C-alpha positions as YAML, in Angstrom:
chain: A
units: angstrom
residues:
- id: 1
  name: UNK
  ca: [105.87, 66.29, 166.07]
- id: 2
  name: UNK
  ca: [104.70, 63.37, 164.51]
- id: 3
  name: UNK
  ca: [104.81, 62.48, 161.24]
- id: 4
  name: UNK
  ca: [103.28, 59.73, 158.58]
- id: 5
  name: UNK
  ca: [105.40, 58.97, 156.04]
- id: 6
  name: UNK
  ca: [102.78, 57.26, 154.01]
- id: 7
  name: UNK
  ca: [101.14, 60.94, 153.39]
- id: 8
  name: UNK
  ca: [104.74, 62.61, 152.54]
- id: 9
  name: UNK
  ca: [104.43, 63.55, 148.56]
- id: 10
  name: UNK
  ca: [107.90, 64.05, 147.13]
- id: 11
  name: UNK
  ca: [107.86, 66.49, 143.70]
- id: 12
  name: UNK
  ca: [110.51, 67.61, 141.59]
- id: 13
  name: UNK
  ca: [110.91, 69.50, 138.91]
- id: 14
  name: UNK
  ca: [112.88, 69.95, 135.29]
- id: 15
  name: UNK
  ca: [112.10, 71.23, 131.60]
- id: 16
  name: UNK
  ca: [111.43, 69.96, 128.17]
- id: 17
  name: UNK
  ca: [110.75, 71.28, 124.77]
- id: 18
  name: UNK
  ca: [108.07, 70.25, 122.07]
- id: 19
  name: UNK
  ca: [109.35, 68.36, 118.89]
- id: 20
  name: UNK
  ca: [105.90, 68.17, 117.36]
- id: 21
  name: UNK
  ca: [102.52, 70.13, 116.96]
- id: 22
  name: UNK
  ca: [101.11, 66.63, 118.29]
- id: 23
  name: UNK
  ca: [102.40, 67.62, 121.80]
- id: 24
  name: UNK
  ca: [105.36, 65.04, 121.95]
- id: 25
  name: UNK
  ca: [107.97, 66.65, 124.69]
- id: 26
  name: UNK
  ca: [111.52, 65.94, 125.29]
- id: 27
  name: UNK
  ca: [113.05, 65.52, 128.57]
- id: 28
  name: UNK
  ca: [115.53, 63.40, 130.87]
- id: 29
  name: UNK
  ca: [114.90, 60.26, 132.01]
- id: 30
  name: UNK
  ca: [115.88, 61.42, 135.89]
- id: 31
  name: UNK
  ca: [112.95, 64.14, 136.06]
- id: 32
  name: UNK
  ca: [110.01, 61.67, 135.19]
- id: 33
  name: UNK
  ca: [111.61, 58.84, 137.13]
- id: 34
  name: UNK
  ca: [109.42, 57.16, 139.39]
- id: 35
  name: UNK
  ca: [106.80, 59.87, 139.29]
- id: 36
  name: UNK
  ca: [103.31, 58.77, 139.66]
- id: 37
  name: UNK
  ca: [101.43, 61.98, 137.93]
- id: 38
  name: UNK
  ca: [103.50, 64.04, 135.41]
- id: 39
  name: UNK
  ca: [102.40, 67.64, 134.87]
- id: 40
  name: UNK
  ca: [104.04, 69.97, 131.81]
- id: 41
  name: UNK
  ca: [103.95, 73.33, 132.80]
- id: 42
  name: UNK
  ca: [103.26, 75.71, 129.35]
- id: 43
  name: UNK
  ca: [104.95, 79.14, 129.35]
- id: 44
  name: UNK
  ca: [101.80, 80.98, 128.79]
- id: 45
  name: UNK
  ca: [101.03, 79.14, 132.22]
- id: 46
  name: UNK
  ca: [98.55, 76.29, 131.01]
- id: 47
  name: UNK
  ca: [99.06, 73.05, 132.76]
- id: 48
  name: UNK
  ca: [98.91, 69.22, 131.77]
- id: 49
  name: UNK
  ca: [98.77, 66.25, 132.98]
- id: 50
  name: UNK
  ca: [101.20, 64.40, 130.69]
- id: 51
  name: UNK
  ca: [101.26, 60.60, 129.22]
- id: 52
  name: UNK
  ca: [104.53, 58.87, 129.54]
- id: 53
  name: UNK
  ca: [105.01, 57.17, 125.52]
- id: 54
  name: UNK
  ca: [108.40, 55.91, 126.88]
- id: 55
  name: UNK
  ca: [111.31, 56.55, 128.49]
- id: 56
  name: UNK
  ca: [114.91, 54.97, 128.30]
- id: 57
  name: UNK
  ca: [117.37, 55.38, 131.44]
- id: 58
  name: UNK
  ca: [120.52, 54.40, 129.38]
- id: 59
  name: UNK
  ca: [120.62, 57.69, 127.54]
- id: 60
  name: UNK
  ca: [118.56, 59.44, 130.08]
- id: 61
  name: UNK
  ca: [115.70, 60.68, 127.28]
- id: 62
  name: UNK
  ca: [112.42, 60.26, 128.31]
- id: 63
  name: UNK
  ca: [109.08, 61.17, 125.86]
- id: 64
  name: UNK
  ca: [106.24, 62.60, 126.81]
- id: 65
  name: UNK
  ca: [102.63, 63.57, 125.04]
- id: 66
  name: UNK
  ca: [100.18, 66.35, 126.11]
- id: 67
  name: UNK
  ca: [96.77, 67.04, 124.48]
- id: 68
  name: UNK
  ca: [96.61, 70.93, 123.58]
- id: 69
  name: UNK
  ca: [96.51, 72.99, 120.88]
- id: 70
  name: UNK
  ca: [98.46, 76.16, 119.35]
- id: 71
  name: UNK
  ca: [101.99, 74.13, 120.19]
- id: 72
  name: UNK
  ca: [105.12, 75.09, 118.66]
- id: 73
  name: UNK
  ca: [107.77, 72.41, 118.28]
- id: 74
  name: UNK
  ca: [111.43, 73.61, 118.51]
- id: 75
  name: UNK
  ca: [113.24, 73.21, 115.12]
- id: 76
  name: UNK
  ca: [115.82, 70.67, 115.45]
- id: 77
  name: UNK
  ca: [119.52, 71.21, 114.48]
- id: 78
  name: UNK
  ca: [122.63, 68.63, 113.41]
- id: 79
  name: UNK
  ca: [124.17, 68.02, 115.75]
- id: 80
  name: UNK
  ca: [127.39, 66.36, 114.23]
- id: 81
  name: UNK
  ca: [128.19, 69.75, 112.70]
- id: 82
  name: UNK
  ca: [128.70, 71.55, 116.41]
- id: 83
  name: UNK
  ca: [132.53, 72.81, 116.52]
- id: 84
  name: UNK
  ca: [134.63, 73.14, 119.55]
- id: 85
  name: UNK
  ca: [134.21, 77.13, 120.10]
- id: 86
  name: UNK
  ca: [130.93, 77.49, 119.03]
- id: 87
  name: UNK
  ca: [128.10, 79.67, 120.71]
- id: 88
  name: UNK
  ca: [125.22, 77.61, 122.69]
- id: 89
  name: UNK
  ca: [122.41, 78.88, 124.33]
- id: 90
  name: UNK
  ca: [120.61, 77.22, 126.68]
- id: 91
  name: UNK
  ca: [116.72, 77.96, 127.96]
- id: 92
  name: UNK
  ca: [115.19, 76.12, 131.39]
- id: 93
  name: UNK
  ca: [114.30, 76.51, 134.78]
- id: 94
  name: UNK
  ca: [117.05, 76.33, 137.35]
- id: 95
  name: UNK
  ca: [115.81, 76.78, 140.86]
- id: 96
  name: UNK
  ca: [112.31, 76.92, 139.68]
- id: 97
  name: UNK
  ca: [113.08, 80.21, 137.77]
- id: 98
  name: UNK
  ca: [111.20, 79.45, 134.70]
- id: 99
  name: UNK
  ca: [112.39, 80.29, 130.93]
- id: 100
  name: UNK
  ca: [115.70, 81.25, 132.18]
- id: 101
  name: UNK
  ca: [118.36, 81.36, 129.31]
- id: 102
  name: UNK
  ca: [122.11, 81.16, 130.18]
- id: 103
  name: UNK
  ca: [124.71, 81.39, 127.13]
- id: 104
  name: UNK
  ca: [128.72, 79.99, 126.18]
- id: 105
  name: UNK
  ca: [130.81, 77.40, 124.06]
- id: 106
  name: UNK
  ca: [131.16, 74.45, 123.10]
- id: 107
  name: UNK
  ca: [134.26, 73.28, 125.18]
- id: 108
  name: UNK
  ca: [134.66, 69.68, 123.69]
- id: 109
  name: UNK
  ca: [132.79, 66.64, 121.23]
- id: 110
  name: UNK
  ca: [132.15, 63.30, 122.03]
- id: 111
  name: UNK
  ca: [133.14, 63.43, 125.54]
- id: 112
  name: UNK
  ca: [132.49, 60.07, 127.47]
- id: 113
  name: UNK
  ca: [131.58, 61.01, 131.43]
- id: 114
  name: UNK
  ca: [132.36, 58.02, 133.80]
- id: 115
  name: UNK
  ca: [129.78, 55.02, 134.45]
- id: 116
  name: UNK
  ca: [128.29, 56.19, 130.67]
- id: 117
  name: UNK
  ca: [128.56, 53.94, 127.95]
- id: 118
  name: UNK
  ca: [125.73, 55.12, 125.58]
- id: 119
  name: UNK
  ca: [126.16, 59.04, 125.11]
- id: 120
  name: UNK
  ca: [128.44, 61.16, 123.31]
- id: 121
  name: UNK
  ca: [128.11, 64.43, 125.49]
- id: 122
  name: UNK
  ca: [128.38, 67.72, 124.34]
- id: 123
  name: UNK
  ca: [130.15, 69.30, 126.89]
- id: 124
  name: UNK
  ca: [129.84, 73.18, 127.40]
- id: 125
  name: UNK
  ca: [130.30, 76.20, 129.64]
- id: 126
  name: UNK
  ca: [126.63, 76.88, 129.84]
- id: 127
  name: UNK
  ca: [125.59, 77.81, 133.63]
- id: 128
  name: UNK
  ca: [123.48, 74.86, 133.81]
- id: 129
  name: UNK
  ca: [121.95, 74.45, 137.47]
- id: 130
  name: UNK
  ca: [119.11, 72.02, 139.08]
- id: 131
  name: UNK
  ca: [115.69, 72.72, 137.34]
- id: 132
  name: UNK
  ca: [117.85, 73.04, 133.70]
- id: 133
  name: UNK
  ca: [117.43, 69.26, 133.28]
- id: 134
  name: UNK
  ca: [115.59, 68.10, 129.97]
- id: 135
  name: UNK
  ca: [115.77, 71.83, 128.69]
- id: 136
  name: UNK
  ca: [117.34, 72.18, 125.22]
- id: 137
  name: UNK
  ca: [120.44, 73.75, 123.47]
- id: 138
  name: UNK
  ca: [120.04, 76.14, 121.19]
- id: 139
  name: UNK
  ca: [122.54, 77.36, 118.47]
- id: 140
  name: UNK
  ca: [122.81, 80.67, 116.81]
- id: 141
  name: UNK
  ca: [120.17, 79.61, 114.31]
- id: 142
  name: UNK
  ca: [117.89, 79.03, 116.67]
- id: 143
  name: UNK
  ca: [118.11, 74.97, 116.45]
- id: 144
  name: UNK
  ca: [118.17, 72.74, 119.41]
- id: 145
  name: UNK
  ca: [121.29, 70.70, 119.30]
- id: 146
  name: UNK
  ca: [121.27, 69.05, 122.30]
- id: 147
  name: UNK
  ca: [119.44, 67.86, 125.67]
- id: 148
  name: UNK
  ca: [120.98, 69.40, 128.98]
- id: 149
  name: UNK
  ca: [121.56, 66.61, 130.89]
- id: 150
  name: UNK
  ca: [124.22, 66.47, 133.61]
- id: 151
  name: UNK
  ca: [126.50, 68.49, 135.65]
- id: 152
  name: UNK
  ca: [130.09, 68.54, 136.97]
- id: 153
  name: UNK
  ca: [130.13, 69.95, 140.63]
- id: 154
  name: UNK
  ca: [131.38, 69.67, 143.97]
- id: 155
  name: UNK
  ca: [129.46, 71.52, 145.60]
- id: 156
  name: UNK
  ca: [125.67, 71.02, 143.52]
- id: 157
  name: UNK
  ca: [125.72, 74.02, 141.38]
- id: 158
  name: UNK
  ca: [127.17, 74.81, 138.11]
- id: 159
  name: UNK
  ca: [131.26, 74.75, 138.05]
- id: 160
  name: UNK
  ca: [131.49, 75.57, 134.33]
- id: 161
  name: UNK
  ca: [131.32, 72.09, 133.07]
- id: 162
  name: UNK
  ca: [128.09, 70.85, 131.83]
- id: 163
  name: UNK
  ca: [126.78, 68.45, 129.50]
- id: 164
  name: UNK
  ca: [124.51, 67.92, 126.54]
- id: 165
  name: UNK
  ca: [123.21, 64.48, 124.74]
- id: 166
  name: UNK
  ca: [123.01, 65.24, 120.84]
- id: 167
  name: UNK
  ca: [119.83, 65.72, 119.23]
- id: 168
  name: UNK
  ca: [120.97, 63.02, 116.79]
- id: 169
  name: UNK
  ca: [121.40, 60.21, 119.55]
- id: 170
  name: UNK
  ca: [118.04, 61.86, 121.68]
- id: 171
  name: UNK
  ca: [116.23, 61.25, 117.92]
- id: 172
  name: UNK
  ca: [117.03, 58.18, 117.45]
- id: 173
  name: UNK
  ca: [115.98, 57.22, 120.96]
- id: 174
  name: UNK
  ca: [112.88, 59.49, 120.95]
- id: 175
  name: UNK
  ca: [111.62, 57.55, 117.14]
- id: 176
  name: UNK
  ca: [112.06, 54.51, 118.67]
- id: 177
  name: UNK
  ca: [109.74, 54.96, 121.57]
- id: 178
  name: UNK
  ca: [107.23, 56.65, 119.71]
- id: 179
  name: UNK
  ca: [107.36, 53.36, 117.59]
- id: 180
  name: UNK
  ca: [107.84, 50.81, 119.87]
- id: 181
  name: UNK
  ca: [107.56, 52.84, 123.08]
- id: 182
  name: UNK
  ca: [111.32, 51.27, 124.03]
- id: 183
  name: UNK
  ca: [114.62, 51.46, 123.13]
- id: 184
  name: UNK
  ca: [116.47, 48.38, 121.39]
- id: 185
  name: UNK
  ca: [120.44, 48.78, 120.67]
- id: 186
  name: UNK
  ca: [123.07, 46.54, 119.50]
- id: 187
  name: UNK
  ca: [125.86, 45.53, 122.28]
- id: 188
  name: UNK
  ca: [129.17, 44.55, 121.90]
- id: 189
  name: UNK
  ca: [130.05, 42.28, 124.99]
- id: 190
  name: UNK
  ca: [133.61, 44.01, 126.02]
- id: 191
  name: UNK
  ca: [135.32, 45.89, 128.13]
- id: 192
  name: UNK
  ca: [137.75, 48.94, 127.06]
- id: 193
  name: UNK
  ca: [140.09, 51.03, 128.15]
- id: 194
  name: UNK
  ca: [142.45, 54.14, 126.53]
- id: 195
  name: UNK
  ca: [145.76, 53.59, 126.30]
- id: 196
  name: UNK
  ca: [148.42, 55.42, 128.43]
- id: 197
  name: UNK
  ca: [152.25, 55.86, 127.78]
- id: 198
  name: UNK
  ca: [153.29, 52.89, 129.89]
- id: 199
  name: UNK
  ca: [150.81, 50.65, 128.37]
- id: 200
  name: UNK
  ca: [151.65, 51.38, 125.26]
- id: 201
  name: UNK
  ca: [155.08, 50.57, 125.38]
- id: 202
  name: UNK
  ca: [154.23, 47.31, 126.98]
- id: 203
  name: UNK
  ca: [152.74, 46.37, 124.19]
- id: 204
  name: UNK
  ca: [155.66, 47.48, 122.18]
- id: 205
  name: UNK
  ca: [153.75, 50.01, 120.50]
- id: 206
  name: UNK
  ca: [155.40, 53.20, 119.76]
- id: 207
  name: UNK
  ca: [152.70, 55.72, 120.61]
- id: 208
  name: UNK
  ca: [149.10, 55.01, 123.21]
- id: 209
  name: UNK
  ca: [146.90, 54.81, 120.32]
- id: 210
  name: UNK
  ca: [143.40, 53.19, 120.08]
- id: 211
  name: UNK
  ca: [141.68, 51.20, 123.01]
- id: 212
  name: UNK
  ca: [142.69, 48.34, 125.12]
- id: 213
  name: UNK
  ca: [140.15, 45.78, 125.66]
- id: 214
  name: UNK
  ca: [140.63, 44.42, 128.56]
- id: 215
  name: UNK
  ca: [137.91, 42.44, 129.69]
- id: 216
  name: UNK
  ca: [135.52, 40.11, 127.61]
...
C-alpha cells in the first residue's frame, strides 16, 4: 500500500473552559501546538473555528477566542488558599469521552516537576487521562482553581499523580496575552539546587536548609 505523507492530517484533541462572555478559552499550550486550524467543541455540540490571541510554552497556557453567543465563563477561584486535603473536581475529555468529571485531593502545594522552572503545580489524585489536558479544577464552591496540565505515568494513563497550574499563575499569563498577546517575565540568571544531609554538613551547616546555587 502506498502512501503520501504530504496528504496525512494529524489531529488531536484536549479541553478548555471559558473565562469570559467574550469567548476567551483557557487551555494548554501542548493541545494547540503546531496546529494549523483550531476548532472548540461547545457542549451543547456547536463548533468553532477558534483564533489563537496567544499562547506561552513556558507555563504551558495557551488563549483562545471564539465568536458566539449565550457563553458562560467559569467563575474563577484563589488559588493560594487550596490546602493539602482538600476536595478537587476535575471536568474534561479523556479518551474523547466528553464532559467527563473525575474527583480527589489535593496531595501537595507548590510542587516543582523536573525540567519546570516556571510553575508551581498543584498536584492531586484526580484520574486525569489523555483528552483531560487544558480542562479545569474545580473546588467545592464550584471555582476553577487550576489548569490540568500533566501527568505522572509509566505506562500513559493516570497512576494517581497528576498536576494542576494555579489559576493565579494561568491569570497572570492569560492578562498578559490578551494585552500584549505574549508573555514577558523577570529571570534570575542561576542555577539551584536543594540541599541534602551531606551537603549540608559540608558547608558546616547544621541542618539542609534553603537552596544551593550552584551554577551562575
Amino acid at each position: 500500500m502506498y502512501v503520501d505523507d504530504s496528504k496525512i492530517i494529524a489531529a488531536s484533541s484536549g479541553s478548555g473552559f471559558f473565562v469570559t462572555r467574550q469567548g476567551h478559552v483557557i487551555t494548554n499550550h501542548h493541545v494547540i501546538a503546531d496546529a494549523s486550524q483550531i476548532i472548540v467543541k461547545l457542549n451543547d455540540k456547536r463548533e468553532h473555528d477558534a483564533i489563537l490571541i496567544g499562547s506561552d510554552p513556558s507555563s504551558d497556557i495557551a488563549l483562545l477566542k471564539i465568536k458566539a453567543r449565550n457563553l458562560k465563563p467559569v467563575k474563577v477561584g484563589n488559588s493560594k488558599d487550596l490546602k493539602v486535603g482538600q476536595w478537587v473536581l476535575a471536568i474534561g475529555s479523556p479518551f474523547g469521552f466528553e464532559s467527563t468529571v473525575t474527583a480527589g485531593i489535593v496531595s501537595a502545594i507548590n510542587r516543582s516537576l523536573p525540567n519546570d522552572n516556571y510553575v508551581p503545580f498543584i498536584q492531586t489524585d484526580v484520574a486525569i487521562n489523555p483528552g483531560n489536558s487544558g480542562g479545569p479544577l474545580f473546588n467545592m464552591d464550584g471555582e476553577v482553581v487550576g489548569i490540568n496540565s500533566q501527568i505522572f505515568t509509566r505506562s500513559g494513563g493516570f497512576m494517581g499523580l497528576s498536576f494542576a497550574i494555579p489559576m493565579d499563575v494561568a491569570m497572570e499569563v492569560v492578562n498578559q496575552l490578551r494585552e500584549h498577546g505574549k508573555v514577558s517575565r523577570g529571570w534570575l540568571g542561576v542555577g539551584i539546587q536543594s540541599l541534602n544531609q551531606d551537603l549540608a554538613e559540608s558547608f558546616g551547616l547544621d541542618s539542609p536548609r534553603g537552596a544551593l546555587v550552584r551554577r551562575i
